[in-house]
Coordinates of N, CA and C in Angstrom, one line a residue:
M1 N 29.5 -4.3 74.1 CA 28.2 -4.5 73.7 C 27.8 -4.3 72.3
W2 N 28.4 -3.0 71.9 CA 27.9 -2.9 70.3 C 28.7 -3.6 69.5
S3 N 29.9 -4.0 69.7 CA 30.5 -5.1 68.9 C 29.6 -6.5 68.7
S4 N 29.1 -6.9 69.8 CA 28.1 -8.0 69.9 C 26.8 -7.7 69.0
I5 N 26.3 -6.8 69.1 CA 25.0 -6.4 68.2 C 25.4 -6.3 66.8
Y6 N 26.5 -5.6 66.6 CA 27.0 -5.6 65.1 C 27.4 -6.9 64.6
S7 N 28.0 -7.8 65.3 CA 28.1 -9.1 64.7 C 27.2 -9.9 64.5
T8 N 26.2 -9.9 65.4 CA 24.8 -10.7 65.3 C 24.0 -10.3 64.3
E9 N 23.9 -8.8 63.9 CA 23.1 -8.2 62.9 C 23.6 -8.7 61.6
W10 N 25.0 -8.7 61.5 CA 25.6 -9.3 60.2 C 25.2 -10.5 59.9
T11 N 25.4 -11.5 60.8 CA 25.0 -12.9 60.5 C 23.7 -13.0 60.2
N12 N 22.8 -12.3 60.7 CA 21.3 -12.3 60.6 C 20.9 -12.0 58.9
L13 N 22.1 -11.3 58.3 CA 21.6 -10.9 56.9 C 22.0 -12.1 56.1
V14 N 22.5 -13.3 56.5 CA 22.6 -14.4 55.7 C 21.3 -15.0 55.7
A15 N 20.4 -14.8 56.7 CA 19.1 -15.5 56.7 C 18.1 -14.2 56.0
M16 N 18.2 -13.1 56.4 CA 17.3 -12.1 56.2 C 17.3 -11.8 54.8
I17 N 18.3 -11.8 53.7 CA 18.1 -11.5 52.5 C 17.5 -12.8 51.8
P18 N 17.7 -13.9 52.0 CA 16.8 -15.2 51.5 C 15.4 -15.1 51.9
L19 N 15.3 -14.9 53.2 CA 13.7 -14.4 53.5 C 13.1 -13.2 52.8
F20 N 13.8 -12.3 52.5 CA 13.2 -11.2 51.8 C 12.8 -11.5 50.4
L21 N 13.8 -12.3 49.8 CA 13.5 -12.8 48.3 C 12.3 -13.7 48.3
C22 N 12.2 -14.7 49.2 CA 11.2 -15.6 49.5 C 9.8 -14.8 49.7
S23 N 9.7 -13.6 50.4 CA 8.6 -12.9 50.6 C 8.1 -12.2 49.1
V24 N 9.2 -11.9 48.5 CA 8.9 -11.2 47.3 C 8.1 -12.0 46.3
I25 N 8.8 -13.5 46.0 CA 8.3 -14.4 45.3 C 6.8 -14.8 45.6
I26 N 6.6 -14.8 47.0 CA 5.0 -15.1 47.5 C 4.2 -14.2 47.0
I27 N 4.7 -12.9 47.3 CA 3.6 -11.7 46.8 C 3.5 -11.7 45.5
A28 N 4.6 -12.0 44.6 CA 4.4 -12.1 43.1 C 3.4 -13.2 42.5
I29 N 3.6 -14.4 43.2 CA 2.6 -15.6 43.0 C 1.3 -15.1 43.3
I30 N 1.2 -14.7 44.6 CA -0.4 -14.2 44.8 C -1.0 -13.2 43.9
L31 N -0.3 -12.1 43.6 CA -0.8 -11.4 42.4 C -1.0 -11.9 41.3
E32 N -0.1 -12.8 40.7 CA -0.2 -13.5 39.5 C -1.4 -14.3 39.2
R33 N -1.7 -15.3 40.6 CA -2.8 -16.1 40.8 C -4.2 -15.5 40.7
A34 N -4.0 -14.1 41.7 CA -5.2 -13.2 41.6 C -5.9 -12.7 40.2
V35 N -4.7 -12.7 39.3 CA -5.2 -12.2 38.1 C -5.6 -13.2 37.0
N36 N -5.1 -14.3 37.2 CA -5.3 -15.6 36.3 C -5.8 -16.7 36.7
F37 N -6.1 -16.7 37.9 CA -6.7 -18.0 38.8 C -7.9 -17.6 39.2
R38 N -8.8 -16.8 38.8 CA -10.3 -16.6 39.4 C -10.9 -17.8 38.7
P39 N -11.6 -18.5 39.6 CA -12.5 -19.4 39.2 C -13.5 -19.0 38.1
S40 N -14.1 -17.8 38.0 CA -15.1 -17.3 37.1 C -14.3 -17.1 35.8
A41 N -13.0 -17.0 35.9 CA -12.4 -16.8 34.4 C -12.1 -17.9 33.9
L42 N -12.0 -19.0 34.8 CA -11.6 -20.2 34.4 C -12.6 -21.3 33.7
Y43 N -13.7 -21.2 34.4 CA -14.8 -22.1 34.2 C -16.0 -21.3 34.1
S44 N -16.9 -21.3 32.9 CA -18.4 -20.8 32.8 C -19.3 -21.8 32.5
E45 N -20.2 -21.8 33.5 CA -21.3 -22.8 33.4 C -22.1 -22.6 32.2
D46 N -22.3 -21.4 31.9 CA -23.1 -20.9 30.7 C -22.4 -21.6 29.4
L47 N -21.2 -21.4 29.4 CA -20.7 -22.1 28.2 C -20.5 -23.5 28.3
S48 N -20.3 -24.1 29.3 CA -20.5 -25.7 29.5 C -21.8 -26.2 29.0
K49 N -23.0 -25.6 29.5 CA -24.3 -25.9 28.9 C -24.3 -25.7 27.6
S50 N -24.0 -24.6 26.8 CA -24.3 -24.3 25.6 C -23.7 -25.3 24.6
V51 N -22.5 -25.8 25.0 CA -21.7 -26.8 24.3 C -22.3 -28.0 24.1
L52 N -22.8 -28.3 25.6 CA -23.3 -29.8 26.0 C -24.6 -29.7 25.0
S53 N -25.5 -28.7 25.1 CA -26.8 -28.5 24.6 C -26.6 -28.8 22.8
K54 N -25.4 -28.0 22.4 CA -25.1 -28.4 20.7 C -24.8 -29.8 20.7
I55 N -23.9 -30.4 21.4 CA -23.7 -31.6 21.1 C -24.7 -32.7 21.4
E56 N -25.6 -32.4 22.4 CA -26.7 -33.3 22.5 C -27.7 -33.3 21.2
S57 N -27.7 -32.1 20.6 CA -28.3 -31.9 19.5 C -27.9 -32.3 18.2
G58 N -26.7 -32.7 18.2 CA -26.1 -33.4 17.1 C -25.2 -32.2 16.3
N59 N -25.3 -31.0 16.6 CA -24.5 -29.8 16.0 C -23.2 -29.5 16.8
W60 N -22.2 -30.5 16.5 CA -21.0 -30.5 16.9 C -20.2 -29.6 16.6
T61 N -20.5 -29.3 15.1 CA -19.7 -28.1 14.3 C -20.0 -26.7 14.9
E62 N -21.2 -26.5 15.3 CA -21.5 -25.4 15.9 C -20.9 -25.2 17.2
A63 N -20.7 -26.3 18.1 CA -20.1 -26.4 19.4 C -18.5 -26.1 19.3
L64 N -18.0 -26.4 18.0 CA -16.9 -26.4 17.8 C -16.5 -25.0 17.6
T65 N -17.4 -24.4 16.6 CA -17.4 -23.0 16.0 C -17.4 -22.1 17.4
E66 N -18.5 -22.3 18.5 CA -18.5 -21.5 19.5 C -17.3 -21.3 20.5
V67 N -16.3 -22.3 20.4 CA -15.3 -22.1 21.1 C -13.8 -22.1 20.3
E68 N -14.0 -22.0 19.0 CA -12.8 -22.2 18.2 C -12.1 -20.7 18.2
N69 N -12.5 -19.6 18.2 CA -11.8 -18.4 18.3 C -11.6 -17.7 19.8
K70 N -11.9 -18.6 20.8 CA -11.6 -18.2 22.1 C -10.3 -18.7 22.7
D71 N -9.6 -17.8 23.7 CA -8.3 -18.1 24.2 C -8.4 -18.5 25.6
D72 N -9.6 -18.5 26.1 CA -9.6 -18.9 27.9 C -9.5 -20.7 27.7
L73 N -9.0 -20.9 29.1 CA -8.8 -22.4 29.2 C -9.9 -23.3 29.0
Q74 N -10.9 -23.2 29.4 CA -12.2 -23.8 28.9 C -12.5 -24.0 27.6
S75 N -12.4 -23.0 26.8 CA -12.7 -23.2 25.5 C -11.6 -23.7 24.7
I76 N -10.5 -23.4 25.2 CA -9.3 -24.4 24.4 C -9.3 -25.8 24.7
L77 N -9.9 -26.1 26.0 CA -10.0 -27.7 26.2 C -11.1 -28.1 25.6
Y78 N -12.4 -27.6 25.5 CA -13.4 -28.0 24.6 C -12.9 -28.3 23.3
K79 N -12.4 -27.1 22.7 CA -12.0 -27.1 21.2 C -11.1 -28.4 20.8
Q80 N -9.9 -28.6 21.7 CA -9.2 -29.8 21.7 C -9.9 -31.1 21.6
G81 N -10.9 -31.1 22.6 CA -11.7 -32.5 22.8 C -12.4 -32.7 21.8
L82 N -13.1 -31.7 21.2 CA -14.0 -31.7 20.0 C -13.5 -32.1 18.7
E83 N -12.1 -31.5 18.5 CA -11.4 -31.7 17.5 C -10.8 -33.3 17.7
D84 N -10.6 -33.7 18.5 CA -9.9 -35.1 18.7 C -11.1 -36.0 18.5
R85 N -12.4 -35.8 19.1 CA -13.4 -36.7 18.9 C -14.0 -37.0 17.5
F86 N -14.1 -35.6 17.0 CA -15.0 -35.7 15.6 C -14.0 -35.6 14.5
K87 N -12.9 -34.8 14.5 CA -12.3 -34.9 13.6 C -11.0 -36.0 13.4
K88 N -10.5 -36.4 14.4 CA -9.5 -37.7 14.6 C -10.1 -38.7 14.8
N89 N -11.6 -39.0 15.1 CA -12.2 -40.0 15.5 C -11.7 -40.8 16.8
V90 N -11.3 -40.0 17.9 CA -10.8 -40.5 19.1 C -12.0 -40.7 19.9
M91 N -12.0 -41.7 20.7 CA -13.1 -42.0 21.8 C -13.3 -41.1 22.8
P92 N -14.5 -40.6 23.0 CA -15.0 -39.4 23.7 C -14.3 -39.4 25.1
E93 N -14.3 -40.7 25.7 CA -13.2 -40.9 27.1 C -12.1 -40.4 26.9
V94 N -11.3 -40.7 25.9 CA -10.1 -40.2 25.6 C -9.9 -38.9 25.5
A95 N -10.5 -38.5 24.5 CA -10.7 -36.9 24.1 C -10.9 -35.9 25.2
F96 N -11.9 -36.2 26.1 CA -12.1 -35.3 27.2 C -11.6 -35.7 28.6
L97 N -12.0 -36.9 28.9 CA -11.6 -37.5 30.5 C -10.1 -37.6 30.4
D98 N -9.6 -38.1 29.5 CA -7.9 -38.5 29.4 C -6.8 -37.3 29.1
H99 N -7.4 -36.9 28.0 CA -6.7 -35.7 27.2 C -7.0 -34.3 28.1
G100 N -8.2 -34.1 28.1 CA -8.6 -33.1 28.8 C -8.4 -32.5 30.2
L101 N -8.4 -33.6 31.0 CA -8.1 -33.6 32.3 C -6.6 -33.6 32.7
S102 N -5.9 -34.2 31.5 CA -4.3 -34.1 31.9 C -3.8 -32.8 31.7
K103 N -4.6 -32.0 31.1 CA -4.0 -30.6 30.7 C -4.4 -29.7 31.9
L104 N -5.0 -30.0 32.7 CA -5.6 -29.2 33.9 C -4.4 -29.3 35.1
D105 N -3.0 -29.5 34.6 CA -2.2 -29.5 35.8 C -1.9 -28.1 36.0
I106 N -2.1 -27.2 35.1 CA -2.0 -25.9 35.2 C -2.6 -25.3 36.5
L107 N -3.8 -25.8 36.8 CA -4.4 -25.4 38.1 C -3.6 -25.5 39.5
A108 N -2.6 -26.4 39.2 CA -1.7 -26.4 40.5 C -0.3 -25.4 40.5
K109 N -0.2 -24.7 39.6 CA 0.8 -24.0 39.3 C 1.0 -23.2 40.3
W110 N 2.3 -23.2 40.9 CA 3.1 -22.3 41.9 C 2.6 -22.9 43.2
V111 N 1.5 -23.9 43.1 CA 1.2 -24.3 44.7 C 2.6 -24.9 45.2
T112 N 3.1 -25.9 44.6 CA 4.5 -26.6 45.0 C 5.5 -25.6 45.4
S113 N 5.6 -24.5 44.7 CA 6.5 -23.4 45.2 C 6.2 -23.0 46.5
L114 N 5.0 -22.6 46.5 CA 4.4 -21.9 47.9 C 4.7 -22.9 49.0
I115 N 4.5 -24.4 48.9 CA 4.9 -25.2 50.1 C 6.3 -25.3 50.3
F116 N 7.0 -25.2 49.2 CA 8.4 -25.3 49.5 C 8.9 -24.1 50.3
I117 N 8.6 -22.8 50.0 CA 8.9 -21.9 50.6 C 8.5 -21.8 52.1
A118 N 7.3 -22.4 52.1 CA 6.5 -22.6 53.7 C 7.5 -23.5 54.6
K119 N 8.0 -24.5 53.7 CA 8.8 -25.4 54.7 C 10.5 -24.9 55.0
I120 N 11.1 -24.1 53.8 CA 12.1 -23.7 53.9 C 12.4 -22.3 54.6
A121 N 11.3 -21.7 54.8 CA 11.6 -20.4 55.6 C 11.8 -20.4 56.8
P122 N 11.1 -21.3 57.5 CA 11.6 -21.4 59.1 C 13.0 -22.1 59.4
L123 N 13.4 -23.1 58.4 CA 14.7 -23.6 58.5 C 15.9 -22.1 58.3
I124 N 15.5 -21.6 57.3 CA 16.5 -20.4 56.9 C 16.4 -19.4 58.0
G125 N 15.3 -19.1 58.8 CA 15.3 -18.3 60.0 C 16.1 -19.1 61.2
L126 N 15.8 -20.4 61.3 CA 16.7 -21.0 62.4 C 18.1 -20.9 62.2
L127 N 18.5 -21.2 60.9 CA 19.9 -20.9 60.5 C 20.5 -19.6 60.8
G128 N 19.7 -18.5 60.6 CA 20.3 -17.2 61.0 C 20.2 -17.0 62.5
T129 N 19.4 -17.7 63.3 CA 19.4 -17.6 64.6 C 20.6 -18.3 65.4
V130 N 21.0 -19.4 64.7 CA 22.1 -20.3 65.3 C 23.4 -19.5 65.0
L131 N 23.6 -19.2 63.7 CA 24.7 -18.3 63.3 C 24.7 -17.0 64.3
G132 N 23.7 -16.4 64.5 CA 23.9 -15.1 65.2 C 24.1 -15.5 66.8
M133 N 23.8 -16.6 67.1 CA 24.0 -16.8 68.6 C 25.4 -17.2 68.6
I134 N 25.9 -18.2 67.8 CA 27.3 -18.5 67.8 C 28.3 -17.3 67.7
E135 N 28.0 -16.5 66.8 CA 28.6 -15.2 66.7 C 28.5 -14.3 68.0
S136 N 27.4 -14.3 68.8 CA 27.1 -13.5 69.8 C 27.8 -14.3 71.2
F137 N 27.9 -15.4 71.1 CA 28.5 -16.1 72.2 C 30.1 -16.1 72.2
S138 N 30.4 -16.0 70.9 CA 32.0 -15.7 70.7 C 32.3 -14.3 71.0
V139 N 31.7 -13.3 70.8 CA 32.0 -11.9 71.3 C 31.9 -12.1 72.7
I140 N 31.0 -12.4 73.4 CA 30.7 -12.7 75.1 C 32.1 -13.4 75.6
S141 N 32.3 -14.5 74.6 CA 33.6 -15.4 75.4 C 34.8 -14.4 75.4
S142 N 34.9 -13.7 74.4 CA 36.2 -12.8 74.2 C 36.0 -11.6 75.4
S143 N 34.9 -11.2 75.6 CA 34.7 -9.9 76.6 C 34.7 -11.0 78.0
A144 N 34.7 -12.2 78.3 CA 34.8 -12.6 79.7 C 36.3 -12.6 79.6
E145 N 37.1 -13.2 78.8 CA 38.4 -13.2 79.2 C 39.0 -11.7 79.5
S146 N 38.5 -10.7 79.1 CA 38.7 -9.3 79.8 C 38.1 -9.0 80.9
G147 N 37.4 -9.8 81.3 CA 36.5 -9.7 82.7 C 35.4 -8.5 82.5
G148 N 34.8 -8.5 81.2 CA 33.7 -7.5 81.3 C 32.6 -7.9 80.6
V149 N 32.1 -9.2 81.0 CA 30.6 -9.9 80.5 C 29.7 -9.1 81.3
K150 N 28.6 -8.7 80.5 CA 27.5 -8.1 81.0 C 26.2 -8.7 80.6
P151 N 25.2 -9.0 81.6 CA 23.9 -9.6 81.1 C 23.2 -9.1 79.9
E152 N 23.3 -7.7 80.0 CA 22.5 -7.1 78.6 C 23.1 -7.5 77.4
E153 N 24.4 -7.7 77.4 CA 25.2 -8.1 76.2 C 24.6 -9.3 75.7
V154 N 24.1 -10.3 76.8 CA 23.8 -11.7 76.3 C 22.2 -11.5 75.9
A155 N 21.8 -10.8 76.6 CA 20.2 -10.6 76.1 C 19.7 -9.9 74.7
V156 N 20.7 -9.1 74.5 CA 20.7 -8.2 73.1 C 21.2 -9.1 72.0
G157 N 22.2 -9.8 72.3 CA 22.7 -10.5 71.3 C 21.8 -11.7 70.9
I158 N 21.2 -12.4 72.0 CA 20.4 -13.6 71.6 C 19.0 -12.9 70.9
G159 N 18.5 -12.0 71.5 CA 17.2 -11.2 71.0 C 17.5 -10.9 69.6
T160 N 18.4 -10.3 69.4 CA 18.9 -10.0 67.8 C 18.8 -11.0 66.9
A161 N 19.5 -12.4 67.4 CA 19.4 -13.6 66.6 C 18.2 -14.1 66.6
L162 N 17.3 -14.0 67.5 CA 15.9 -14.8 67.3 C 15.1 -14.1 66.2
I163 N 15.3 -12.9 65.8 CA 14.5 -12.1 64.9 C 14.4 -12.9 63.5
T164 N 15.6 -13.7 63.2 CA 15.4 -14.3 61.9 C 14.5 -15.7 62.1
T165 N 14.4 -16.1 63.4 CA 13.3 -17.4 63.4 C 11.8 -16.8 63.3
A166 N 11.7 -15.4 64.0 CA 10.3 -14.8 63.8 C 10.2 -14.5 62.4
S167 N 11.1 -14.0 61.7 CA 11.0 -13.5 60.3 C 10.8 -14.9 59.4
G168 N 11.4 -15.8 59.6 CA 11.0 -17.1 58.8 C 9.6 -17.7 59.1
L169 N 9.1 -17.7 60.3 CA 7.9 -18.0 60.4 C 6.7 -17.0 59.8
M170 N 7.0 -15.5 59.8 CA 6.1 -14.8 59.2 C 6.3 -14.9 57.9
V171 N 7.1 -15.4 57.2 CA 7.4 -15.9 55.7 C 6.6 -17.1 55.5
S172 N 6.7 -18.1 56.2 CA 6.2 -19.5 56.1 C 4.7 -19.3 56.2
I173 N 4.1 -18.8 57.1 CA 2.8 -18.9 57.5 C 1.8 -18.5 56.2
P174 N 2.2 -17.1 55.8 CA 1.4 -16.6 54.6 C 1.5 -17.7 53.4
A175 N 2.9 -18.3 53.1 CA 2.8 -19.0 52.0 C 2.0 -20.4 52.2
L176 N 2.0 -20.8 53.4 CA 1.3 -22.1 53.6 C -0.2 -21.7 53.6
V177 N -0.5 -20.6 54.0 CA -2.0 -20.2 53.8 C -2.5 -20.1 52.4
A178 N -1.7 -19.3 51.6 CA -1.8 -19.2 50.0 C -1.8 -20.3 49.3
A179 N -0.9 -21.3 49.7 CA -0.8 -22.8 49.1 C -2.1 -23.3 49.3
S180 N -2.7 -23.3 50.4 CA -4.0 -24.1 50.9 C -5.1 -23.5 50.1
I181 N -5.1 -22.2 50.0 CA -6.4 -21.5 49.3 C -6.2 -22.0 47.7
L182 N -5.0 -21.8 47.3 CA -5.0 -22.1 45.7 C -5.3 -23.4 45.4
K183 N -4.8 -24.5 46.3 CA -5.1 -25.9 46.1 C -6.6 -26.2 46.2
S184 N -7.3 -25.5 47.2 CA -8.7 -25.7 47.4 C -9.4 -25.0 46.0
M185 N -9.1 -24.0 45.6 CA -9.5 -23.4 44.5 C -9.3 -24.0 43.2
G186 N -8.2 -24.9 43.0 CA -7.8 -25.5 41.7 C -8.4 -26.6 41.9
E187 N -8.7 -27.4 43.3 CA -9.5 -28.7 43.1 C -11.0 -28.5 42.8
K188 N -11.5 -27.4 43.3 CA -12.7 -27.1 42.7 C -13.2 -26.6 41.3
V189 N -12.3 -26.1 40.6 CA -12.2 -25.8 39.1 C -12.0 -27.2 38.5
Y190 N -11.3 -27.9 39.2 CA -11.0 -29.3 38.3 C -12.0 -30.1 38.4
F191 N -12.8 -30.1 39.5 CA -14.2 -31.2 39.6 C -15.0 -30.5 38.6
Q192 N -15.3 -29.2 38.4 CA -16.2 -28.8 37.7 C -15.9 -29.1 36.1
F193 N -14.6 -28.9 36.0 CA -14.4 -29.5 34.4 C -14.5 -31.0 34.3
E194 N -14.3 -31.7 35.4 CA -14.4 -33.2 35.2 C -16.0 -33.5 35.1
D195 N -16.8 -32.9 35.9 CA -18.3 -33.1 35.6 C -18.6 -32.7 34.3
S196 N -18.3 -31.6 33.8 CA -18.8 -31.1 32.4 C -18.0 -32.3 31.4
F197 N -17.0 -32.5 31.6 CA -16.3 -33.5 30.4 C -17.0 -34.8 30.4
R198 N -17.6 -35.2 31.7 CA -18.3 -36.4 32.0 C -19.7 -36.4 31.2
M199 N -20.3 -35.3 31.3 CA -21.6 -34.8 30.7 C -21.4 -34.9 29.1
I200 N -20.1 -34.2 28.7 CA -20.0 -34.2 27.0 C -19.7 -35.6 26.6
T201 N -18.9 -36.3 27.5 CA -18.7 -37.6 27.1 C -19.9 -38.5 26.9
I202 N -20.7 -38.4 28.0 CA -22.2 -39.1 27.8 C -22.8 -38.6 26.4
A203 N -22.8 -37.3 26.3 CA -23.7 -36.9 25.2 C -22.9 -37.4 23.7
C204 N -21.6 -37.5 23.7 CA -21.0 -37.9 22.4 C -21.2 -39.4 22.3
G205 N -21.2 -40.0 23.2 CA -21.6 -41.4 23.2 C -23.1 -41.7 22.9
G206 N -23.9 -40.8 23.4 CA -25.2 -40.9 22.6 C -25.3 -40.5 21.2
L207 N -24.6 -39.4 20.9 CA -24.5 -39.1 19.5 C -24.2 -40.3 18.6
R208 N -22.9 -40.7 19.0 CA -22.3 -41.8 18.2 C -23.4 -43.1 18.2
R209 N -24.1 -43.4 19.0 CA -24.9 -44.4 18.8 C -26.1 -44.2 17.9
S210 N -26.8 -42.9 17.9 CA -27.8 -42.4 17.0 C -27.2 -42.5 15.7
E211 N -26.0 -42.1 15.4 CA -25.3 -42.0 14.2 C -25.3 -43.5 13.4
K212 N -24.7 -44.5 14.5 CA -24.8 -45.8 13.9 C -26.5 -46.4 13.5
D213 N -27.4 -46.0 14.2 CA -28.8 -46.3 14.0 C -29.2 -45.7 12.7

């Protein structure tokens, strides 16, 4: 009996160690995103309105000055868009909608990793279960040859092997939930930036027409 349990637990380590590493990665991603991915820290409605107001008034240099020395994502994107538009004479649609939105891939950072872990964790758990059951039945087969097969040995061996399947699901479910939440938050911030860039693009277009007149 004890040899069956020992063998099954040893094979479980083949799955449990990767699952433990996956859980550590999930926790690290969640903590990193909790610090750096707060919507309030990524997008400020007040800053958007202030920059838009200055552009509509034709004070694009003041708009650029307002965001020039800031290192948050929103200010960096506004700064790059304004510099492209007014210093490099790039069309506003390109400066903001194309260049700006293309840099928002950072909002989806780590989501793919979480989805991958959510998919692979149950398979790792299942692998551990299969290996554990193979080892368990191998020991039981050896016991049968000596005429000493006991039902409790089968139950304990299979039960121990199934632990990895449960562990895989326990890792997969939080990863999937975290990925879903981060994806939803990223889409929300993306649409906020998109609306802001469209308003700025319209304002830049109006400013350009007034300059021609």
